[in-house]
Coordinates of C-alpha atoms in Angstrom, one line a residue:
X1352 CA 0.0 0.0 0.0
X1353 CA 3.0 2.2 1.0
X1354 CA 4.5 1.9 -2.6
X1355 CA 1.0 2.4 -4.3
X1356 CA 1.1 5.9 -2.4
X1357 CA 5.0 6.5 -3.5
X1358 CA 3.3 5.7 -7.1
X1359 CA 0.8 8.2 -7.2
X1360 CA 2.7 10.9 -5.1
X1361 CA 5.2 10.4 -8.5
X1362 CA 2.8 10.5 -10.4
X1363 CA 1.6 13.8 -9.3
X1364 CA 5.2 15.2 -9.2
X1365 CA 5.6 14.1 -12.7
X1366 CA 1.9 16.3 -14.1
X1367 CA 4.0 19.4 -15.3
X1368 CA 1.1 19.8 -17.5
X1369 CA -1.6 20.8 -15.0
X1370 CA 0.6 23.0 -13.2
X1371 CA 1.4 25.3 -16.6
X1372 CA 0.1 28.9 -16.7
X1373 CA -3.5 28.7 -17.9
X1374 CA -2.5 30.3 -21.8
X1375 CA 0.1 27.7 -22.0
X1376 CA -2.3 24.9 -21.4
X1377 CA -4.7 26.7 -23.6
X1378 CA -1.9 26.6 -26.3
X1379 CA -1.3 22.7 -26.3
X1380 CA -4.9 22.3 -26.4
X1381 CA -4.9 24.4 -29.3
X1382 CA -2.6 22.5 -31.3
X1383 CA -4.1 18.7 -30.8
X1384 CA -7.2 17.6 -33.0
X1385 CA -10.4 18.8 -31.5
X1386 CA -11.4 14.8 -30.6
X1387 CA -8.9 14.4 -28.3
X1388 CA -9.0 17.7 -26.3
X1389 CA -12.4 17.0 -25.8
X1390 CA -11.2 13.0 -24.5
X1391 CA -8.6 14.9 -22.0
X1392 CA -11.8 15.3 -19.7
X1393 CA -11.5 11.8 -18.6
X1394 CA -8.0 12.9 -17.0
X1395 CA -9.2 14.0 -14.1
X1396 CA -11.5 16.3 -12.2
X1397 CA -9.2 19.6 -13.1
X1398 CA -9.3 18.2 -16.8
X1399 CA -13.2 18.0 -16.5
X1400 CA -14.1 21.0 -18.4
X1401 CA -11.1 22.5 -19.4
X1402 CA -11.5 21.9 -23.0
X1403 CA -14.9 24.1 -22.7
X1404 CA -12.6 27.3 -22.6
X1405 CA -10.6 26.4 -25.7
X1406 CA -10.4 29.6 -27.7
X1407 CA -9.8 28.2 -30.8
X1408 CA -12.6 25.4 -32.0
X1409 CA -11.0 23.6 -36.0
X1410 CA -13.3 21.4 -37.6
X1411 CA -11.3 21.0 -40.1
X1412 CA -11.5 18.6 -43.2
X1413 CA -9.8 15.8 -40.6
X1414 CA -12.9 16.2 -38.8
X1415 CA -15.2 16.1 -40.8
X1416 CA -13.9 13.3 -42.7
X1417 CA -14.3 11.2 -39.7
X1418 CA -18.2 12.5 -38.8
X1419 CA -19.6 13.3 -42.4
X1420 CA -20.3 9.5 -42.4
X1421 CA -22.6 9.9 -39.9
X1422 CA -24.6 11.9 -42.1
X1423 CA -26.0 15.7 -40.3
X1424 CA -27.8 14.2 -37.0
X1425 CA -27.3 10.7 -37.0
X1426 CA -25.7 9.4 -34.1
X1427 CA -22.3 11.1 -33.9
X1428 CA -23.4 13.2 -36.8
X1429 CA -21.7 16.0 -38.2
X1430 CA -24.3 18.7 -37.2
X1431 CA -24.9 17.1 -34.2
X1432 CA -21.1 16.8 -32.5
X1433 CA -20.6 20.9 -33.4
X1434 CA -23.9 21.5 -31.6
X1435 CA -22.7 19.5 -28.6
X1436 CA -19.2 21.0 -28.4
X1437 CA -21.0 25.1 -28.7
X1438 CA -23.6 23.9 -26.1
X1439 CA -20.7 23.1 -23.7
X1440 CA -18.6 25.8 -24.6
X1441 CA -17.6 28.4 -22.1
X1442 CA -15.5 32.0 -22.7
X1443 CA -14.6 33.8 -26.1
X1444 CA -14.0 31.8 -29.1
X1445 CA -11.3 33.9 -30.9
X1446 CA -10.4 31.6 -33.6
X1447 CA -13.2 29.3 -35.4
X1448 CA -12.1 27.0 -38.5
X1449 CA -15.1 24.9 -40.3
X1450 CA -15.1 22.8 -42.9
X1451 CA -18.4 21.8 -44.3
X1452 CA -18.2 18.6 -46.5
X1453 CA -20.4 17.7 -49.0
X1454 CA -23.7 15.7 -47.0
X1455 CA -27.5 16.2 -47.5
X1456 CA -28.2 19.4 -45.8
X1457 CA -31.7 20.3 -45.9
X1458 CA -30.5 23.9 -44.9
X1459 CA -28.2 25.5 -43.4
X1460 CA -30.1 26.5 -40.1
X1461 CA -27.4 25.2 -37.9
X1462 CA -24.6 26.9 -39.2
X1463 CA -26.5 30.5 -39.3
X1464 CA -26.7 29.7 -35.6
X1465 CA -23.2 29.3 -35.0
X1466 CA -22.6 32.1 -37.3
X1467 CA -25.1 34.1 -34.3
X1468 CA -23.0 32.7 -31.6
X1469 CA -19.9 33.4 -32.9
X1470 CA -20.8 36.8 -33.5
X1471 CA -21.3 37.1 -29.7
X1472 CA -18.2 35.3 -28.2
X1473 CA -15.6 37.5 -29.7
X1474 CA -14.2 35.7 -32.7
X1475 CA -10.7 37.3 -34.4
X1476 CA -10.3 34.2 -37.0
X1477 CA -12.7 32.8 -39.0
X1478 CA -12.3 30.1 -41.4
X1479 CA -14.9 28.9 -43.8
X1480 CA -14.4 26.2 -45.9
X1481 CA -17.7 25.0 -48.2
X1482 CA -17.6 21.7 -50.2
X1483 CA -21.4 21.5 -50.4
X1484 CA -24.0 24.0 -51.9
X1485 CA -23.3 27.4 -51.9
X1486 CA -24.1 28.9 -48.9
X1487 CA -25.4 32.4 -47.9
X1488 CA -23.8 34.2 -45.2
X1489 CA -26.2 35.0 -42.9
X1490 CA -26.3 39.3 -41.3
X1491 CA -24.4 37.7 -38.3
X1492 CA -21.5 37.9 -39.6
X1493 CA -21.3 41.0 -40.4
X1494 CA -21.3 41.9 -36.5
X1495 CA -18.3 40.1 -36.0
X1496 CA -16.5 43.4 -35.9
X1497 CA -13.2 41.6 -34.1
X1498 CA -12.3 39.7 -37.3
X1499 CA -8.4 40.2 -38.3
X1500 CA -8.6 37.3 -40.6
X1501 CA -11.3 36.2 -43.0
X1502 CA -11.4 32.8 -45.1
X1503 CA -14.3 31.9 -47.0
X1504 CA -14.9 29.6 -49.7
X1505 CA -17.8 29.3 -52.1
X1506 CA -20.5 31.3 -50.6
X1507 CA -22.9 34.5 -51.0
X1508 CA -21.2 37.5 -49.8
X1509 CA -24.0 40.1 -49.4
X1510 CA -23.7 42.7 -46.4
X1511 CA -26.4 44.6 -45.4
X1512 CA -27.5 48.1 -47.1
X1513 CA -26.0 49.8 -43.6
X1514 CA -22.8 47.7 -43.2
X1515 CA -19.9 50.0 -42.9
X1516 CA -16.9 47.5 -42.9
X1517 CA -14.7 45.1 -40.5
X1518 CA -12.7 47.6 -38.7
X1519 CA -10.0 45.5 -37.6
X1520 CA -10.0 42.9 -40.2
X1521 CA -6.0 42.4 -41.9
X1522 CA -6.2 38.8 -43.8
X1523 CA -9.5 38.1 -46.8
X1524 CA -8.9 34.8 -48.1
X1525 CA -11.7 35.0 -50.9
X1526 CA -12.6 31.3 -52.9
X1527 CA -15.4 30.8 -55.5
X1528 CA -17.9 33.9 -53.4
X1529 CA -20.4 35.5 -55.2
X1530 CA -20.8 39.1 -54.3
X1531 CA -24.5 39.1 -55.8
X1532 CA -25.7 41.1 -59.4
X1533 CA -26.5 44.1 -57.0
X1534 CA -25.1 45.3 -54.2
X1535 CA -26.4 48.0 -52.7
X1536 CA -25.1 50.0 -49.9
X1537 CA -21.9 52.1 -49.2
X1538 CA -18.5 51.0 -49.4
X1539 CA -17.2 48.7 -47.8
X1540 CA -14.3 49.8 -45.1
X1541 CA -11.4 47.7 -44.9
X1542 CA -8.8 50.4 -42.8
X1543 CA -6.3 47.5 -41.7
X1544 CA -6.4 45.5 -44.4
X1545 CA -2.8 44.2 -45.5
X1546 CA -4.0 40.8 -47.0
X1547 CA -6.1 40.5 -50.1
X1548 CA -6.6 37.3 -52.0
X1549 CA -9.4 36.3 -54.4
X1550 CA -9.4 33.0 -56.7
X1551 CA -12.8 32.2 -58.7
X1552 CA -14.9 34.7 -57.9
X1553 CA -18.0 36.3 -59.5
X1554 CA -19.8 39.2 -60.0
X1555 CA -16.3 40.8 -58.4
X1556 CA -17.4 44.3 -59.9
X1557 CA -19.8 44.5 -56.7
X1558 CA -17.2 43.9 -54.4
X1559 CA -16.7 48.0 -53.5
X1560 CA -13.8 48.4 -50.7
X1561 CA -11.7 51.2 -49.3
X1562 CA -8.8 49.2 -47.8
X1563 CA -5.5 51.9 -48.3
X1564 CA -3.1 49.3 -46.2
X1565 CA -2.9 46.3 -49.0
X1566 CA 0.6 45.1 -49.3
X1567 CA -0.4 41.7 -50.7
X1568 CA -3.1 40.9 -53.7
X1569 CA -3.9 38.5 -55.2
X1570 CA -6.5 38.2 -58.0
X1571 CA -6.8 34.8 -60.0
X1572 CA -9.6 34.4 -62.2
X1573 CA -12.4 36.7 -61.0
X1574 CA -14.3 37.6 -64.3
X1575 CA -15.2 41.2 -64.7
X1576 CA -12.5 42.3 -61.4
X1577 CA -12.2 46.2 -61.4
X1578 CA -8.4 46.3 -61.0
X1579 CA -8.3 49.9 -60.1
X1580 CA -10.6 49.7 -57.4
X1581 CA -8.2 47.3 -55.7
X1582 CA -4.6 48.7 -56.4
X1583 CA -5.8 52.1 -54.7
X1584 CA -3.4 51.1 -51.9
X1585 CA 0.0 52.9 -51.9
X1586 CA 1.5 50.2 -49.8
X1587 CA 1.3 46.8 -51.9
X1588 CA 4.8 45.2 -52.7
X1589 CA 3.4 41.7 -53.9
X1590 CA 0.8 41.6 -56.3
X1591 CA -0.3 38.3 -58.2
X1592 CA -2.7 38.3 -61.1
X1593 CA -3.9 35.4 -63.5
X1594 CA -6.6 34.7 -66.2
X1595 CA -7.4 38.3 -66.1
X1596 CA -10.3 39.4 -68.2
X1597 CA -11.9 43.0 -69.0
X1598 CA -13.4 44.8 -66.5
X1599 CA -12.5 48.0 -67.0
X1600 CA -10.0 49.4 -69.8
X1601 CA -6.6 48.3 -68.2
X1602 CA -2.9 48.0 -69.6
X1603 CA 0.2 47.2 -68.8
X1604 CA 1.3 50.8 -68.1
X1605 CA -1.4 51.5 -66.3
X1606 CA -1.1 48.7 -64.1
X1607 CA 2.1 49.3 -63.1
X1608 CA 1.8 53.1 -62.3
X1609 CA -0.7 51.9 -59.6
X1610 CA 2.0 50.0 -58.1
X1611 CA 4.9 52.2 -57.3
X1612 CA 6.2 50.1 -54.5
X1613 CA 6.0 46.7 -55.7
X1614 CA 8.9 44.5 -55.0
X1615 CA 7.1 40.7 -56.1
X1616 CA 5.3 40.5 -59.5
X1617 CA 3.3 37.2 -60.4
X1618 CA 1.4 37.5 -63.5
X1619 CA 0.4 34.5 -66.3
X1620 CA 1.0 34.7 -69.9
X1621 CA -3.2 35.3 -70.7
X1622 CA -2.8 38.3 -68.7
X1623 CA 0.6 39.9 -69.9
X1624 CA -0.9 39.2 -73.4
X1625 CA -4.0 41.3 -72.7
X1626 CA -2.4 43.4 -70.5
X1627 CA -0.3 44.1 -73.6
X1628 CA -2.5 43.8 -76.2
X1629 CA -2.7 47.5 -77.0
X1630 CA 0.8 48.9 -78.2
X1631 CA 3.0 49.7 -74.9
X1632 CA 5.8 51.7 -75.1
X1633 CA 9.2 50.4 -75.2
X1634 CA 10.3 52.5 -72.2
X1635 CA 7.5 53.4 -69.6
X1636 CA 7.1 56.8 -68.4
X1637 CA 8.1 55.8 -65.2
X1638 CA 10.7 53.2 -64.2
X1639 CA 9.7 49.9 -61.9
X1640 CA 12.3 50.6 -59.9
X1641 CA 11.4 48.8 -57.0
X1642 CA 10.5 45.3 -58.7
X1643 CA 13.0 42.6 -57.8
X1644 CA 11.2 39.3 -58.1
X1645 CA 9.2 38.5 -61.2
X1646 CA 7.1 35.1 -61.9
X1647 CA 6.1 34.8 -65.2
X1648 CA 3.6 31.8 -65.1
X1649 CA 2.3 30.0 -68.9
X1650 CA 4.4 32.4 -70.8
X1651 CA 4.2 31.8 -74.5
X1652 CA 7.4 33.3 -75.6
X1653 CA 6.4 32.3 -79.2
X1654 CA 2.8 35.0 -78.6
X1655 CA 4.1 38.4 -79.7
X1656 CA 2.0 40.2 -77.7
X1657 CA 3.0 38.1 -74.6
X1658 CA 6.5 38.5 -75.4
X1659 CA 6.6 42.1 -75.9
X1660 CA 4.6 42.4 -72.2
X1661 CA 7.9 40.4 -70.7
X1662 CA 10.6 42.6 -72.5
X1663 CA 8.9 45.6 -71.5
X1664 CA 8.9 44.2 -68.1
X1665 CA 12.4 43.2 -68.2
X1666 CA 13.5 47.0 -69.8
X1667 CA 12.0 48.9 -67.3
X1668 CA 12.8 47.2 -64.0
X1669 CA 16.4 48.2 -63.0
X1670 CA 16.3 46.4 -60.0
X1671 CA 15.1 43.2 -61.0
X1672 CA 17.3 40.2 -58.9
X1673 CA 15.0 37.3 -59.4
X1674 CA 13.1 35.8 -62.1
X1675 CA 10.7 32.4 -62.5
X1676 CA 9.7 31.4 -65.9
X1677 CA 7.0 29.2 -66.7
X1678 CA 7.3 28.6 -70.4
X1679 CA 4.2 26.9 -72.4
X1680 CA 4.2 26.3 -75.9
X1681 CA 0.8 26.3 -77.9
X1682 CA 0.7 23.5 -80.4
X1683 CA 0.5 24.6 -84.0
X1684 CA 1.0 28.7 -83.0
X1685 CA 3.5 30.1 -85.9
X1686 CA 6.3 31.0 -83.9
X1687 CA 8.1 32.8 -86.7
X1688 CA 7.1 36.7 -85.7
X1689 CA 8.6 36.5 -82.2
X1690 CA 11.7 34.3 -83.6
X1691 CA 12.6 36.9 -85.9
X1692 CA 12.1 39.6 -83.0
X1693 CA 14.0 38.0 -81.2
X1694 CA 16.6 37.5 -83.4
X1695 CA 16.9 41.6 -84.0
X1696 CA 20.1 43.2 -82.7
X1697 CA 18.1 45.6 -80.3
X1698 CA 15.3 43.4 -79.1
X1699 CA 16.3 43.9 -75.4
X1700 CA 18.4 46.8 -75.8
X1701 CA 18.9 47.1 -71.7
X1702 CA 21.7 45.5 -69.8
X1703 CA 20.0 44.0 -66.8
X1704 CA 22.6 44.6 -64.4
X1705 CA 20.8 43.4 -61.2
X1706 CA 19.3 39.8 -62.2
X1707 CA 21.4 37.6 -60.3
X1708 CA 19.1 34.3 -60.6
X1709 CA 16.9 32.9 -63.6
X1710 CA 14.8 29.6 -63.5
X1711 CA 13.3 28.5 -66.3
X1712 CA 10.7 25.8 -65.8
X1713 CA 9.0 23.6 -68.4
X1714 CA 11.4 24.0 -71.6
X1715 CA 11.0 22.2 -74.7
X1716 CA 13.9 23.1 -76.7
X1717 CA 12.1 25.7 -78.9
X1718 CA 13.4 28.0 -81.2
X1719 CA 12.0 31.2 -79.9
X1720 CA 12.6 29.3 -76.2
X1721 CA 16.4 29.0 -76.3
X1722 CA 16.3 32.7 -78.5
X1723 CA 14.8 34.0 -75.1
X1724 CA 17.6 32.0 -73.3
X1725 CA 20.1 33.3 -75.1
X1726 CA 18.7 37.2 -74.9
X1727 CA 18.5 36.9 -71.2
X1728 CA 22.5 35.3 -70.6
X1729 CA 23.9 38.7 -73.2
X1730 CA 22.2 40.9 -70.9
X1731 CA 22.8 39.9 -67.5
X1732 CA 26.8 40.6 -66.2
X1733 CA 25.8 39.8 -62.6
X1734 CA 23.7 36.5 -63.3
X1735 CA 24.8 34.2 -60.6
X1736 CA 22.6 31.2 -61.9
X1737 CA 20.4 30.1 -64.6
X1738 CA 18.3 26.7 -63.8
X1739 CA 16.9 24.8 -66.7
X1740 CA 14.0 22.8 -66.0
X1741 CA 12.6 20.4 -69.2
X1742 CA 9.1 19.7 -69.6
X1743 CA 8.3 16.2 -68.7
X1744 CA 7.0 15.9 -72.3
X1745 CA 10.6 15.8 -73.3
X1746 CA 13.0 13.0 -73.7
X1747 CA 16.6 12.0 -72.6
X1748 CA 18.2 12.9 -76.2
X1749 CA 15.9 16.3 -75.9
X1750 CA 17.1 17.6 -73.1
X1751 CA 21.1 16.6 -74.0
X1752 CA 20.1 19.0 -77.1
X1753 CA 18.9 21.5 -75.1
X1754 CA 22.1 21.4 -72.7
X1755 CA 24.2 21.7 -75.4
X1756 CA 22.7 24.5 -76.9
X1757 CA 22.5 26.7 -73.9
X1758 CA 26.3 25.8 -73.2
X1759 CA 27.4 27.5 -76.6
X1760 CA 25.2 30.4 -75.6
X1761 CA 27.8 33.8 -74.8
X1762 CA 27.1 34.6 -71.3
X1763 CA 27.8 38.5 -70.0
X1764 CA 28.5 37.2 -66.5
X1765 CA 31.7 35.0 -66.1
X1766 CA 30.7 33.9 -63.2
X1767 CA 27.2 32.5 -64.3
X1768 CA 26.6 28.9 -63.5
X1769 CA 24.0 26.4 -65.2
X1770 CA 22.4 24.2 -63.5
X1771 CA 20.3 21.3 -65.5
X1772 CA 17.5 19.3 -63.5
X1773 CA 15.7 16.4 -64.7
X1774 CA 12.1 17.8 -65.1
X1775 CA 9.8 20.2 -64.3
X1776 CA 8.8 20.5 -60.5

């Protein structure tokens, strides 16, 4: 009996856990699956309830992988276990992250109520994540006026006609939402907003903010997006931009004036061709002179258009260090324009004397691709490396061919290496 009591005396000594600063315990909670920091109440009396206080409640895809079987209110349903855990709950919820898969729903009553009661426990991070019918956000969230991040995938944005903004809000993550054919109301303030990023969204020409803070944006296919409305923010350094359509008459120049601090430019080759589709000049009024990292993703270097949009780019960013190429080839494009461009003595007709490092991803050994190659190694003195990625399309004796041609290629930098990997990442 003597040694049982040593045992659990120990064993007592040995629960550092309990005896940790309430935040710190609140922390480890934090970080294990929701399942079993609801299953440390069997611990002990101390451990009871101390789950209900959790500030952060993630049902996450795990979760509702391992509930949707259940159906919505089946025994250990999905709709059922989230009721159970906000029943118990006790305190602020500051960060709430829900996944909802794709199960019959005959509505989605539930989650407008947890939408109420979030809205009056103080949540800071929300994250919605819809894999079943589009869903409607309900007026209660727009009185969540602590949010500093925002995450919502395919759903109805409408705010209400009096809805002034989210004051505090710094981090929209924007997926497939529909902001609605009218949306009426004032505009939408958005005062600490540093974080933009939209993919697949629709009727984007409704989406009317102020935000004067953005240093990142991202806009990837959102038909009808009103680019201007969004780079009204003096303070964005990374801006990404793909399968851009009209919405407003926009070029290349124009683009770029909005952005007189940007340091990280992503763009695809559908955009830089209609970006560039009207005739930009060869030198813009106004050098990039802050750009030093530039992505070009799908770049048809054969597409005049698109390859005119990447010299200009090239010419008119002085400090430029850094550049990722993406390279796709149409099939059956004549190629012949932009070869003989190309080919011209003053094509580039800059000396890029800041790119130190060039990948170039998905190469097939074209002409106007190894031109481009070439153009790129005459102008750079302080290139440092040049990476050569094949496309997987491409075969052993391909890829030799293409080596071998970029070897002969003069180089402006002596101290330029070359570095051939296998295939495209």
């Amino acid at each position: 009996m003597e040694n049982y009591r040593a045992g659990l005396v120990t064993c007592a000594k040995e629960d550092r856990i309990s005896i940790l600063p309430e935040h710190l315990i609140d922390s480890i909670l934090e970080r294990v699956p929701l399942e079993e920091a609801v299953r440390t109440s069997i611990l002990s009396k101390n451990w009871r309830y101390r789950w209900t206080t959790m500030r952060a409640l993630v049902f996450d895809e795990c979760f509702s992988r391992k509930f949707a079987k259940n159906g919505a209110f089946g025994r250990n349903g999905f709709i059922r276990i989230i009721n159970q855990v906000l029943f118990l709950h006790k305190g602020p919820i500051l960060k709430f992250h829900l996944h909802i898969p794709n199960i019959v729903l005959d509505s989605f009553q539930d989650i407008d109520q947890w939408m109420s009661f979030l809205s009056r426990n103080g949540v800071m991070e929300l994250i919605l994540t819809n894999f079943n019918r589009r869903y409607e956000l309900p007026s209660y969230l727009f009185s969540c006026l602590e949010l500093t991040k925002l995450k919502l995938q395919n759903c109805f944005l409408k705010p209400p006609p009096k809805f002034e903004g989210f004051l505090n809000l710094e981090d929209l993550y924007l997926r497939n939402v529909d902001f609605g054919a009218n949306l009426c109301g004032p505009q939408i303030s958005l005062p600490q907003l540093k974080k933009l990023s939209m993919y697949s969204c629709t009727n984007v020409s409704n989406f009317n903010i102020k935000a004067t803070r953005i240093w990142s944006l991202a806009v990837f296919t959102c038909p009808g997006v009103m680019l201007l409305q969004l780079l009204h923010s003096p303070c964005i350094t990374r801006f990404a931009i793909r399968d851009f359509v009209q919405g407003e008459r926009m070029n290349l120049e124009r683009v770029l004036r909005n952005l007189p601090v940007i340091e990280a430019l992503y763009i695809d080759g559908s955009s830089l061709k209609f970006l560039s589709a009207e005739n930009i000049p060869k030198w813009l009024p106004h050098p990039v002179n802050s750009l030093k990292h530039l992505r070009l993703r799908n770049f048809e270097v054969g597409d005049l258009d698109q390859l005119h949009g990447a010299l200009c780019l090239l010419r008119n960013s002085p400090n430029l260090k850094s550049s990722v190429i993406q390279l796709y080839m149409e099939p059956q494009v004549d190629v012949g324009l932009a070869s003989n461009h190309l080919d011209t003595p003053n094509c580039l007709d800059y000396t890029l004397k800041q790119l130190q490092t060039v990948e170039i991803i998905s190469l097939e050994g074209s002409g106007p691709e190894l031109l481009f190659i070439k153009l790129l190694l005459a102008h750079s003195p302080s290139l440092e490396s040049l990476t050569n990625r094949p496309s997987r399309d491409s075969d052993v004796q391909k890829r030799f061919d293409i080596a071998k041609d970029v070897m002969q290629f003069p180089r402006a930098s002596t101290n330029a290496k070359m570095f051939y990997l296998d295939l495209e990442p």
